[in-house]
Amino acid sequence: MFKGNRRRNSGAVCYGGLKEYHRQGIGRSLFEEAKKAAAGQGYSFVQVKTVKMGKYREYDATNRFYVALGFQEFEVFPELWDPWNPCQIYVMSLK
């Protein structure tokens, strides 16, 4: 679920669920297990990337999910992917 780098930072590789399974605690449970595994491997931080809040309704739900998990807004890269999809980075400390 996570891909690490030598700076002790781990980023979610792919994380998503079908709408019919939203709001059942499945995503939160999966993330909590992945977070424990990342911390157990010595990672200090986790980061996720998504489309910036306010751009698309579907991604607004994703942003709210990450914030509800405890992620903090870190930075927006307006054209990392392309001008239509500004990249929002969220981070979380595992310490």
Short mmCIF file of C-alpha atoms in Angstrom, two decimals:
data_model
loop_
_atom_site.label_atom_id
_atom_site.label_comp_id
_atom_site.label_asym_id
_atom_site.label_seq_id
_atom_site.Cartn_x
_atom_site.Cartn_y
_atom_site.Cartn_z
CA MET A 1 0.00 0.00 0.00
CA PHE A 2 2.90 2.37 0.71
CA LYS A 3 6.01 3.09 -1.27
CA GLY A 4 8.92 4.40 0.81
CA ASN A 5 12.02 6.40 0.10
CA ARG A 6 15.34 6.81 1.85
CA ARG A 7 14.17 9.91 3.72
CA ARG A 8 11.89 7.75 5.90
CA ASN A 9 8.82 9.08 4.15
CA SER A 10 6.16 6.79 2.79
CA GLY A 11 3.47 7.64 0.25
CA ALA A 12 0.28 5.77 -0.53
CA VAL A 13 0.70 4.08 -3.90
CA CYS A 14 -2.97 3.57 -4.68
CA TYR A 15 -5.87 4.02 -2.33
CA GLY A 16 -9.52 4.05 -3.31
CA GLY A 17 -12.82 2.30 -2.89
CA LEU A 18 -16.03 1.82 -4.80
CA LYS A 19 -18.80 4.25 -3.81
CA GLU A 20 -21.09 1.47 -2.59
CA TYR A 21 -18.48 0.64 0.07
CA HIS A 22 -17.91 4.22 1.28
CA ARG A 23 -18.87 5.26 4.82
CA GLN A 24 -18.58 1.73 6.24
CA GLY A 25 -15.20 2.08 7.95
CA ILE A 26 -13.43 -0.16 5.44
CA GLY A 27 -11.05 2.51 4.12
CA ARG A 28 -10.23 3.74 7.61
CA SER A 29 -9.51 0.18 8.79
CA LEU A 30 -7.28 -0.52 5.79
CA PHE A 31 -5.41 2.72 6.31
CA GLU A 32 -4.90 2.09 10.05
CA GLU A 33 -3.33 -1.30 9.29
CA ALA A 34 -1.11 0.20 6.59
CA LYS A 35 -0.10 3.01 8.95
CA LYS A 36 0.93 0.48 11.61
CA ALA A 37 2.97 -1.43 9.03
CA ALA A 38 4.71 1.75 7.82
CA ALA A 39 5.54 2.81 11.39
CA GLY A 40 6.80 -0.72 12.10
CA GLN A 41 9.16 -0.43 9.14
CA GLY A 42 10.63 2.77 10.59
CA TYR A 43 8.87 5.38 8.48
CA SER A 44 8.35 8.77 10.11
CA PHE A 45 5.77 10.30 7.76
CA VAL A 46 3.10 9.28 5.29
CA GLN A 47 2.07 11.46 2.37
CA VAL A 48 -0.81 11.23 -0.05
CA LYS A 49 -1.52 13.14 -3.24
CA THR A 50 -4.93 13.98 -4.67
CA VAL A 51 -6.60 16.69 -6.73
CA LYS A 52 -6.96 19.94 -4.80
CA MET A 53 -10.19 20.59 -2.89
CA GLY A 54 -12.75 22.57 -4.87
CA LYS A 55 -11.79 21.27 -8.29
CA TYR A 56 -14.04 18.18 -8.61
CA ARG A 57 -16.77 16.92 -6.28
CA GLU A 58 -15.44 13.35 -6.35
CA TYR A 59 -12.02 14.51 -5.21
CA ASP A 60 -13.52 16.80 -2.57
CA ALA A 61 -14.80 13.63 -0.87
CA THR A 62 -11.28 12.19 -1.08
CA ASN A 63 -9.82 15.34 0.49
CA ARG A 64 -12.34 15.20 3.34
CA PHE A 65 -11.51 11.52 3.89
CA TYR A 66 -7.79 12.23 4.22
CA VAL A 67 -8.42 15.12 6.63
CA ALA A 68 -10.73 12.87 8.69
CA LEU A 69 -7.91 10.31 8.92
CA GLY A 70 -5.68 13.00 10.43
CA PHE A 71 -3.67 14.18 7.43
CA GLN A 72 -2.58 17.82 7.29
CA GLU A 73 -2.43 19.95 4.15
CA PHE A 74 1.19 20.37 3.12
CA GLU A 75 1.47 21.92 -0.33
CA VAL A 76 -0.29 22.32 -3.66
CA PHE A 77 1.57 21.89 -6.94
CA PRO A 78 -0.69 23.62 -9.49
CA GLU A 79 0.77 21.87 -12.54
CA LEU A 80 2.50 18.72 -11.28
CA TRP A 81 0.05 16.56 -13.21
CA ASP A 82 -1.50 19.18 -15.50
CA PRO A 83 -3.27 22.57 -15.15
CA TRP A 84 -6.70 20.92 -14.81
CA ASN A 85 -5.66 18.73 -11.87
CA PRO A 86 -3.70 20.68 -9.23
CA CYS A 87 -1.92 18.25 -6.93
CA GLN A 88 -2.69 18.61 -3.21
CA ILE A 89 -0.19 16.89 -0.91
CA TYR A 90 -1.22 15.86 2.58
CA VAL A 91 1.18 14.57 5.24
CA MET A 92 0.87 12.70 8.53
CA SER A 93 3.47 12.03 11.20
CA LEU A 94 3.79 8.44 12.35
CA LYS A 95 5.61 9.41 15.54
#
